[in-house]
Amino acid sequence: MHYAFRYAFLSLLISTPLHAKTIDWIVTDFAPYYIFNDQYAGTGRDEGVIALLEQQLPSYTFNRTIFPSSRTIQELSNPNHTYCMLSLYQSPHRKQHISFSEQTSTVGLSPSIAIHQELVQHLKLETSTPVSLKNLLNQYQLALGISMSRSYGNAIDAVINNSADASIIIRPGRDTLASLTYMLKKKRIDILLGYPSEHYYLAKSMGFEDQLMQLPLTEAPDLSYGYIGCTNTEQGIAQVEVLNAALKEIKQQPAYHEVLLRWLPDNLKPLLEQRYKQTKTPQLSEAFINISIFI
């Protein structure tokens, strides 16, 4: 009897998938969403959300695997291994290979421009309302810095593509935004296009965040939304359901809102809070960070 029970127990262990209570996360070295190596290591926005989910799901083991950003969607779409990832933009093509959460995992402000405070004062720009990128390029003839092969949404992309006479500096490479931020610091460009948290993190890392302002754009939607995506396997679909329920819980916690605001400059924190409270049913935003494009 004793041996029969022991055999049955061992058989159960062998037949039970070892990954049944394990969620494998894809993370990538892209600050301030994931910060691995500098004095701010561990304080990334998306890292913070994953940590809150981990606290909410104590019966699950969370593993984190670092991939180059250029491989994240490829790995996430591969049915040979089930991964999950935070802050994903949804598209019909991705839905063929990735199962998405219904709940948003992250909410942020849409693309903005970073600009020196003294230039704002010189041009007498209105800082309490969004400004027009088209006017900044064509009316004020400011030099714009952008990253190569990165989409900022249809409206902003159209302004860039239709401003043939504007001064637009396009930089390729892995550390594109950092090099453009350095150019902004040295005033080799006038304005830099990107996401507010990215602007703030890089300027803070370079020690000149107090010299900059970030202005929202009329061509950008109010908010950008990201979702959890897991590989579209039986295991991944089940994990999305678990994570979706956990998201619903952590989004009621003050700690979640603190994480969303962590890498925003003080002048934009109230704007995100105001817009977030006003939006009850988020819609998909083309301007949200497209992981397959932005690095």
mmCIF file of C-alpha atoms in Angstrom:
data_model
loop_
_atom_site.group_PDB
_atom_site.id
_atom_site.type_symbol
_atom_site.label_atom_id
_atom_site.label_comp_id
_atom_site.label_asym_id
_atom_site.label_seq_id
_atom_site.Cartn_x
_atom_site.Cartn_y
_atom_site.Cartn_z
ATOM 1 C CA MET A 1 0.000 0.000 0.000
ATOM 2 C CA HIS A 2 2.787 2.388 0.990
ATOM 3 C CA TYR A 3 4.712 1.722 -2.232
ATOM 4 C CA ALA A 4 1.585 2.031 -4.349
ATOM 5 C CA PHE A 5 0.867 5.479 -2.880
ATOM 6 C CA ARG A 6 4.457 6.568 -3.360
ATOM 7 C CA TYR A 7 4.424 5.393 -6.990
ATOM 8 C CA ALA A 8 1.165 7.239 -7.671
ATOM 9 C CA PHE A 9 2.558 10.422 -6.101
ATOM 10 C CA LEU A 10 5.754 10.273 -8.163
ATOM 11 C CA SER A 11 3.734 9.634 -11.314
ATOM 12 C CA LEU A 12 1.643 12.716 -10.576
ATOM 13 C CA LEU A 13 4.762 14.843 -10.176
ATOM 14 C CA ILE A 14 6.195 13.572 -13.437
ATOM 15 C CA SER A 15 2.974 14.135 -15.361
ATOM 16 C CA THR A 16 2.450 17.662 -13.978
ATOM 17 C CA PRO A 17 4.200 20.351 -16.068
ATOM 18 C CA LEU A 18 6.991 21.964 -14.088
ATOM 19 C CA HIS A 19 6.055 25.345 -15.574
ATOM 20 C CA ALA A 20 2.425 25.191 -14.425
ATOM 21 C CA LYS A 21 3.013 27.879 -11.783
ATOM 22 C CA THR A 22 5.785 29.722 -13.566
ATOM 23 C CA ILE A 23 5.490 32.799 -15.761
ATOM 24 C CA ASP A 24 8.473 33.643 -17.963
ATOM 25 C CA TRP A 25 8.737 37.361 -18.667
ATOM 26 C CA ILE A 26 10.597 38.968 -21.530
ATOM 27 C CA VAL A 27 12.426 42.104 -20.430
ATOM 28 C CA THR A 28 14.674 44.340 -22.495
ATOM 29 C CA ASP A 29 17.304 46.950 -21.691
ATOM 30 C CA PHE A 30 15.338 50.089 -22.502
ATOM 31 C CA ALA A 31 15.182 52.807 -19.867
ATOM 32 C CA PRO A 32 13.121 54.041 -18.163
ATOM 33 C CA TYR A 33 10.857 51.027 -18.691
ATOM 34 C CA TYR A 34 13.586 48.604 -17.668
ATOM 35 C CA ILE A 35 16.754 49.940 -16.033
ATOM 36 C CA PHE A 36 19.564 47.451 -15.470
ATOM 37 C CA ASN A 37 22.933 49.122 -15.202
ATOM 38 C CA ASP A 38 23.068 52.672 -13.789
ATOM 39 C CA GLN A 39 22.346 54.322 -10.452
ATOM 40 C CA TYR A 40 18.620 53.980 -11.114
ATOM 41 C CA ALA A 41 18.811 50.202 -11.707
ATOM 42 C CA GLY A 42 15.636 48.399 -10.679
ATOM 43 C CA THR A 43 13.408 51.484 -10.798
ATOM 44 C CA GLY A 44 12.039 51.041 -14.322
ATOM 45 C CA ARG A 45 8.322 51.615 -14.838
ATOM 46 C CA ASP A 46 7.560 48.223 -16.350
ATOM 47 C CA GLU A 47 9.815 46.499 -13.821
ATOM 48 C CA GLY A 48 7.672 48.081 -11.121
ATOM 49 C CA VAL A 49 4.428 46.783 -12.616
ATOM 50 C CA ILE A 50 5.837 43.251 -12.903
ATOM 51 C CA ALA A 51 6.925 43.421 -9.251
ATOM 52 C CA LEU A 52 3.379 44.394 -8.211
ATOM 53 C CA LEU A 53 1.965 41.486 -10.213
ATOM 54 C CA GLU A 54 4.457 39.187 -8.517
ATOM 55 C CA GLN A 55 3.221 40.325 -5.115
ATOM 56 C CA GLN A 56 -0.376 39.803 -6.239
ATOM 57 C CA LEU A 57 0.358 36.238 -7.397
ATOM 58 C CA PRO A 58 2.433 34.662 -4.584
ATOM 59 C CA SER A 59 1.725 31.122 -5.824
ATOM 60 C CA TYR A 60 3.506 31.862 -9.128
ATOM 61 C CA THR A 61 7.235 31.993 -9.790
ATOM 62 C CA PHE A 62 8.262 34.855 -12.057
ATOM 63 C CA ASN A 63 11.322 34.351 -14.260
ATOM 64 C CA ARG A 64 12.812 37.203 -16.261
ATOM 65 C CA THR A 65 14.739 36.706 -19.506
ATOM 66 C CA ILE A 66 16.572 39.584 -21.156
ATOM 67 C CA PHE A 67 16.327 39.785 -24.935
ATOM 68 C CA PRO A 68 17.515 42.510 -27.320
ATOM 69 C CA SER A 69 14.495 44.617 -28.178
ATOM 70 C CA SER A 70 14.843 43.626 -31.828
ATOM 71 C CA ARG A 71 14.042 40.019 -30.840
ATOM 72 C CA THR A 72 11.272 40.533 -28.293
ATOM 73 C CA ILE A 73 8.259 40.137 -30.584
ATOM 74 C CA GLN A 74 9.909 37.264 -32.434
ATOM 75 C CA GLU A 75 10.506 35.369 -29.183
ATOM 76 C CA LEU A 76 7.065 36.222 -27.840
ATOM 77 C CA SER A 77 5.451 34.882 -31.023
ATOM 78 C CA ASN A 78 7.377 31.598 -31.026
ATOM 79 C CA PRO A 79 5.065 28.750 -29.904
ATOM 80 C CA ASN A 80 8.040 26.619 -28.823
ATOM 81 C CA HIS A 81 8.313 28.575 -25.564
ATOM 82 C CA THR A 82 5.646 30.539 -23.718
ATOM 83 C CA TYR A 83 6.681 34.057 -22.692
ATOM 84 C CA CYS A 84 4.778 37.105 -21.479
ATOM 85 C CA MET A 85 5.649 40.775 -21.907
ATOM 86 C CA LEU A 86 4.336 44.053 -20.587
ATOM 87 C CA SER A 87 3.336 47.300 -22.340
ATOM 88 C CA LEU A 88 2.582 45.907 -25.765
ATOM 89 C CA TYR A 89 0.770 47.665 -28.581
ATOM 90 C CA GLN A 90 -1.940 45.503 -30.142
ATOM 91 C CA SER A 91 -2.320 44.946 -33.859
ATOM 92 C CA PRO A 92 -4.237 42.398 -35.974
ATOM 93 C CA HIS A 93 -0.962 40.803 -37.054
ATOM 94 C CA ARG A 94 0.284 40.386 -33.495
ATOM 95 C CA LYS A 95 -3.001 38.861 -32.382
ATOM 96 C CA GLN A 96 -2.316 35.926 -34.680
ATOM 97 C CA HIS A 97 0.600 34.886 -32.467
ATOM 98 C CA ILE A 98 0.075 36.670 -29.159
ATOM 99 C CA SER A 99 -2.756 36.531 -26.635
ATOM 100 C CA PHE A 100 -3.443 39.942 -25.060
ATOM 101 C CA SER A 101 -4.928 40.999 -21.739
ATOM 102 C CA GLU A 102 -8.210 42.898 -21.683
ATOM 103 C CA GLN A 103 -6.922 45.133 -18.918
ATOM 104 C CA THR A 104 -4.297 47.724 -19.789
ATOM 105 C CA SER A 105 -0.983 47.050 -18.102
ATOM 106 C CA THR A 106 0.474 50.548 -18.452
ATOM 107 C CA VAL A 107 -0.865 53.973 -19.305
ATOM 108 C CA GLY A 108 1.320 56.899 -20.260
ATOM 109 C CA LEU A 109 1.330 60.244 -21.976
ATOM 110 C CA SER A 110 1.732 60.169 -25.739
ATOM 111 C CA PRO A 111 4.764 61.565 -27.594
ATOM 112 C CA SER A 112 5.867 65.053 -26.643
ATOM 113 C CA ILE A 113 8.754 67.340 -27.473
ATOM 114 C CA ALA A 114 11.612 68.200 -25.150
ATOM 115 C CA ILE A 115 12.851 71.774 -25.449
ATOM 116 C CA HIS A 116 15.105 74.143 -23.504
ATOM 117 C CA GLN A 117 13.198 76.437 -21.148
ATOM 118 C CA GLU A 118 14.966 79.517 -22.473
ATOM 119 C CA LEU A 119 13.807 78.726 -26.023
ATOM 120 C CA VAL A 120 10.234 78.367 -24.770
ATOM 121 C CA GLN A 121 10.494 81.813 -23.215
ATOM 122 C CA HIS A 122 12.143 83.294 -26.307
ATOM 123 C CA LEU A 123 9.407 81.999 -28.612
ATOM 124 C CA LYS A 124 6.684 82.851 -26.071
ATOM 125 C CA LEU A 125 5.183 79.395 -26.406
ATOM 126 C CA GLU A 126 2.079 78.557 -24.414
ATOM 127 C CA THR A 127 3.034 75.833 -21.940
ATOM 128 C CA SER A 128 -0.369 75.131 -20.395
ATOM 129 C CA THR A 129 -1.845 73.670 -23.593
ATOM 130 C CA PRO A 130 -0.506 71.303 -26.279
ATOM 131 C CA VAL A 131 1.570 72.844 -29.060
ATOM 132 C CA SER A 132 1.539 71.976 -32.760
ATOM 133 C CA LEU A 133 4.567 70.097 -34.073
ATOM 134 C CA LYS A 134 3.705 71.335 -37.558
ATOM 135 C CA ASN A 135 3.939 74.943 -36.392
ATOM 136 C CA LEU A 136 7.198 74.333 -34.550
ATOM 137 C CA LEU A 137 8.774 72.959 -37.721
ATOM 138 C CA ASN A 138 7.270 75.253 -40.328
ATOM 139 C CA GLN A 139 6.428 78.488 -38.554
ATOM 140 C CA TYR A 140 9.300 78.615 -36.059
ATOM 141 C CA GLN A 141 11.682 76.529 -38.210
ATOM 142 C CA LEU A 142 13.062 74.608 -35.257
ATOM 143 C CA ALA A 143 15.504 71.747 -35.797
ATOM 144 C CA LEU A 144 13.921 68.454 -34.766
ATOM 145 C CA GLY A 145 15.686 65.287 -33.650
ATOM 146 C CA ILE A 146 14.026 61.887 -34.174
ATOM 147 C CA SER A 147 15.025 58.220 -34.040
ATOM 148 C CA MET A 148 15.227 56.284 -37.289
ATOM 149 C CA SER A 149 12.516 53.671 -38.000
ATOM 150 C CA ARG A 150 10.370 54.665 -35.051
ATOM 151 C CA SER A 151 6.682 55.411 -35.486
ATOM 152 C CA TYR A 152 4.982 58.095 -33.384
ATOM 153 C CA GLY A 153 1.448 57.542 -34.658
ATOM 154 C CA ASN A 154 -0.195 58.441 -37.957
ATOM 155 C CA ALA A 155 -0.708 62.155 -37.292
ATOM 156 C CA ILE A 156 2.828 62.874 -36.079
ATOM 157 C CA ASP A 157 4.409 60.690 -38.751
ATOM 158 C CA ALA A 158 2.417 62.602 -41.393
ATOM 159 C CA VAL A 159 3.755 65.938 -40.115
ATOM 160 C CA ILE A 160 7.329 64.646 -40.278
ATOM 161 C CA ASN A 161 6.911 63.085 -43.732
ATOM 162 C CA ASN A 162 5.219 66.186 -45.156
ATOM 163 C CA SER A 163 7.725 68.717 -43.821
ATOM 164 C CA ALA A 164 10.267 68.466 -46.611
ATOM 165 C CA ASP A 165 11.736 71.914 -45.946
ATOM 166 C CA ALA A 166 12.064 71.430 -42.197
ATOM 167 C CA SER A 167 15.345 70.739 -40.437
ATOM 168 C CA ILE A 168 14.979 67.149 -39.211
ATOM 169 C CA ILE A 169 17.915 65.225 -37.798
ATOM 170 C CA ILE A 170 17.390 61.451 -38.009
ATOM 171 C CA ARG A 171 19.733 59.215 -36.048
ATOM 172 C CA PRO A 172 20.083 55.414 -36.389
ATOM 173 C CA GLY A 173 21.586 53.031 -33.861
ATOM 174 C CA ARG A 174 20.841 51.411 -30.522
ATOM 175 C CA ASP A 175 21.482 54.482 -28.347
ATOM 176 C CA THR A 176 19.767 56.886 -30.712
ATOM 177 C CA LEU A 177 17.691 58.692 -28.125
ATOM 178 C CA ALA A 178 20.678 59.154 -25.809
ATOM 179 C CA SER A 179 22.774 60.691 -28.587
ATOM 180 C CA LEU A 180 19.901 62.962 -29.597
ATOM 181 C CA THR A 181 19.429 64.015 -25.973
ATOM 182 C CA TYR A 182 23.111 64.907 -25.834
ATOM 183 C CA MET A 183 22.651 66.981 -29.004
ATOM 184 C CA LEU A 184 19.711 68.731 -27.338
ATOM 185 C CA LYS A 185 21.837 69.432 -24.282
ATOM 186 C CA LYS A 186 24.513 71.004 -26.504
ATOM 187 C CA LYS A 187 21.774 72.892 -28.444
ATOM 188 C CA ARG A 188 22.678 71.252 -31.727
ATOM 189 C CA ILE A 189 18.977 70.563 -32.166
ATOM 190 C CA ASP A 190 16.088 72.668 -30.868
ATOM 191 C CA ILE A 191 13.480 70.038 -30.045
ATOM 192 C CA LEU A 192 13.480 66.282 -29.504
ATOM 193 C CA LEU A 193 10.546 63.990 -30.182
ATOM 194 C CA GLY A 194 9.885 61.047 -27.884
ATOM 195 C CA TYR A 195 7.922 59.902 -24.861
ATOM 196 C CA PRO A 196 7.939 62.133 -21.764
ATOM 197 C CA SER A 197 9.370 59.505 -19.416
ATOM 198 C CA GLU A 198 12.208 58.801 -21.865
ATOM 199 C CA HIS A 199 13.040 62.507 -22.122
ATOM 200 C CA TYR A 200 13.046 62.929 -18.376
ATOM 201 C CA TYR A 201 15.139 59.849 -17.602
ATOM 202 C CA LEU A 202 17.843 60.695 -20.138
ATOM 203 C CA ALA A 203 17.994 64.366 -19.175
ATOM 204 C CA LYS A 204 18.180 63.389 -15.501
ATOM 205 C CA SER A 205 20.952 60.906 -16.239
ATOM 206 C CA MET A 206 22.877 63.675 -18.015
ATOM 207 C CA GLY A 207 22.188 66.170 -15.236
ATOM 208 C CA PHE A 208 20.242 68.838 -17.115
ATOM 209 C CA GLU A 209 16.590 67.971 -16.494
ATOM 210 C CA ASP A 210 16.056 71.356 -14.813
ATOM 211 C CA GLN A 211 16.911 73.110 -18.076
ATOM 212 C CA LEU A 212 14.242 71.351 -20.113
ATOM 213 C CA MET A 213 10.515 71.522 -20.543
ATOM 214 C CA GLN A 214 8.307 68.915 -22.143
ATOM 215 C CA LEU A 215 5.360 70.088 -24.176
ATOM 216 C CA PRO A 216 2.464 67.824 -25.249
ATOM 217 C CA LEU A 217 1.517 67.904 -28.927
ATOM 218 C CA THR A 218 -1.822 68.645 -30.580
ATOM 219 C CA GLU A 219 -1.105 65.867 -33.096
ATOM 220 C CA ALA A 220 -0.840 63.203 -30.377
ATOM 221 C CA PRO A 221 -3.702 61.455 -28.526
ATOM 222 C CA ASP A 222 -4.111 62.225 -24.844
ATOM 223 C CA LEU A 223 -2.912 58.851 -23.611
ATOM 224 C CA SER A 224 -1.070 55.766 -24.794
ATOM 225 C CA TYR A 225 -1.987 52.286 -23.594
ATOM 226 C CA GLY A 226 -0.018 49.073 -23.284
ATOM 227 C CA TYR A 227 -1.232 45.541 -22.657
ATOM 228 C CA ILE A 228 0.242 42.274 -21.423
ATOM 229 C CA GLY A 229 0.887 39.834 -24.234
ATOM 230 C CA CYS A 230 1.690 36.132 -23.839
ATOM 231 C CA THR A 231 2.593 33.590 -26.496
ATOM 232 C CA ASN A 232 -0.589 32.275 -28.068
ATOM 233 C CA THR A 233 -0.321 28.754 -26.645
ATOM 234 C CA GLU A 234 -2.655 26.954 -24.256
ATOM 235 C CA GLN A 235 -0.346 27.868 -21.405
ATOM 236 C CA GLY A 236 -0.026 31.481 -22.579
ATOM 237 C CA ILE A 237 -3.792 31.938 -22.874
ATOM 238 C CA ALA A 238 -4.223 30.619 -19.329
ATOM 239 C CA GLN A 239 -1.490 32.932 -18.035
ATOM 240 C CA VAL A 240 -3.085 35.960 -19.688
ATOM 241 C CA GLU A 241 -6.326 35.214 -17.831
ATOM 242 C CA VAL A 242 -4.484 35.012 -14.508
ATOM 243 C CA LEU A 243 -2.506 38.186 -15.202
ATOM 244 C CA ASN A 244 -5.611 40.025 -16.382
ATOM 245 C CA ALA A 245 -7.334 39.359 -13.044
ATOM 246 C CA ALA A 246 -4.188 40.434 -11.181
ATOM 247 C CA LEU A 247 -3.984 43.652 -13.196
ATOM 248 C CA LYS A 248 -7.528 44.516 -12.206
ATOM 249 C CA GLU A 249 -6.493 44.265 -8.544
ATOM 250 C CA ILE A 250 -3.166 46.095 -8.625
ATOM 251 C CA LYS A 251 -4.612 48.997 -10.610
ATOM 252 C CA GLN A 252 -6.619 49.889 -7.506
ATOM 253 C CA GLN A 253 -3.431 50.232 -5.456
ATOM 254 C CA PRO A 254 -1.663 53.576 -4.878
ATOM 255 C CA ALA A 255 1.638 51.825 -5.599
ATOM 256 C CA TYR A 256 0.534 51.171 -9.180
ATOM 257 C CA HIS A 257 -0.188 54.845 -9.815
ATOM 258 C CA GLU A 258 3.149 55.773 -8.238
ATOM 259 C CA VAL A 259 4.910 53.465 -10.698
ATOM 260 C CA LEU A 260 3.143 55.079 -13.669
ATOM 261 C CA LEU A 261 4.217 58.535 -12.496
ATOM 262 C CA ARG A 262 7.749 57.522 -11.473
ATOM 263 C CA TRP A 263 9.586 58.750 -14.563
ATOM 264 C CA LEU A 264 7.529 61.798 -15.431
ATOM 265 C CA PRO A 265 8.677 65.360 -14.722
ATOM 266 C CA ASP A 266 6.688 67.118 -11.995
ATOM 267 C CA ASN A 267 4.866 69.415 -14.422
ATOM 268 C CA LEU A 268 3.408 66.449 -16.354
ATOM 269 C CA LYS A 269 2.382 64.230 -13.432
ATOM 270 C CA PRO A 270 -0.921 66.120 -12.849
ATOM 271 C CA LEU A 271 -1.675 65.917 -16.586
ATOM 272 C CA LEU A 272 -1.352 62.123 -16.620
ATOM 273 C CA GLU A 273 -3.446 61.798 -13.454
ATOM 274 C CA GLN A 274 -6.162 64.083 -14.857
ATOM 275 C CA ARG A 275 -6.369 62.317 -18.214
ATOM 276 C CA TYR A 276 -6.229 58.866 -16.618
ATOM 277 C CA LYS A 277 -9.148 59.628 -14.303
ATOM 278 C CA GLN A 278 -11.216 61.026 -17.165
ATOM 279 C CA THR A 279 -10.737 57.929 -19.317
ATOM 280 C CA LYS A 280 -12.994 55.095 -18.219
ATOM 281 C CA THR A 281 -12.802 52.892 -21.316
ATOM 282 C CA PRO A 282 -9.358 53.111 -22.949
ATOM 283 C CA GLN A 283 -9.134 52.737 -26.685
ATOM 284 C CA LEU A 284 -6.166 51.360 -28.569
ATOM 285 C CA SER A 285 -3.666 54.064 -29.412
ATOM 286 C CA GLU A 286 -1.413 53.845 -32.441
ATOM 287 C CA ALA A 287 0.986 56.163 -30.675
ATOM 288 C CA PHE A 288 1.777 53.700 -27.927
ATOM 289 C CA ILE A 289 5.288 52.345 -27.815
ATOM 290 C CA ASN A 290 5.654 49.757 -30.566
ATOM 291 C CA ILE A 291 8.261 47.406 -29.153
ATOM 292 C CA SER A 292 9.097 46.005 -32.570
ATOM 293 C CA ILE A 293 9.964 49.469 -33.849
ATOM 294 C CA PHE A 294 11.304 51.627 -31.091
ATOM 295 C CA ILE A 295 14.744 50.113 -30.634
#
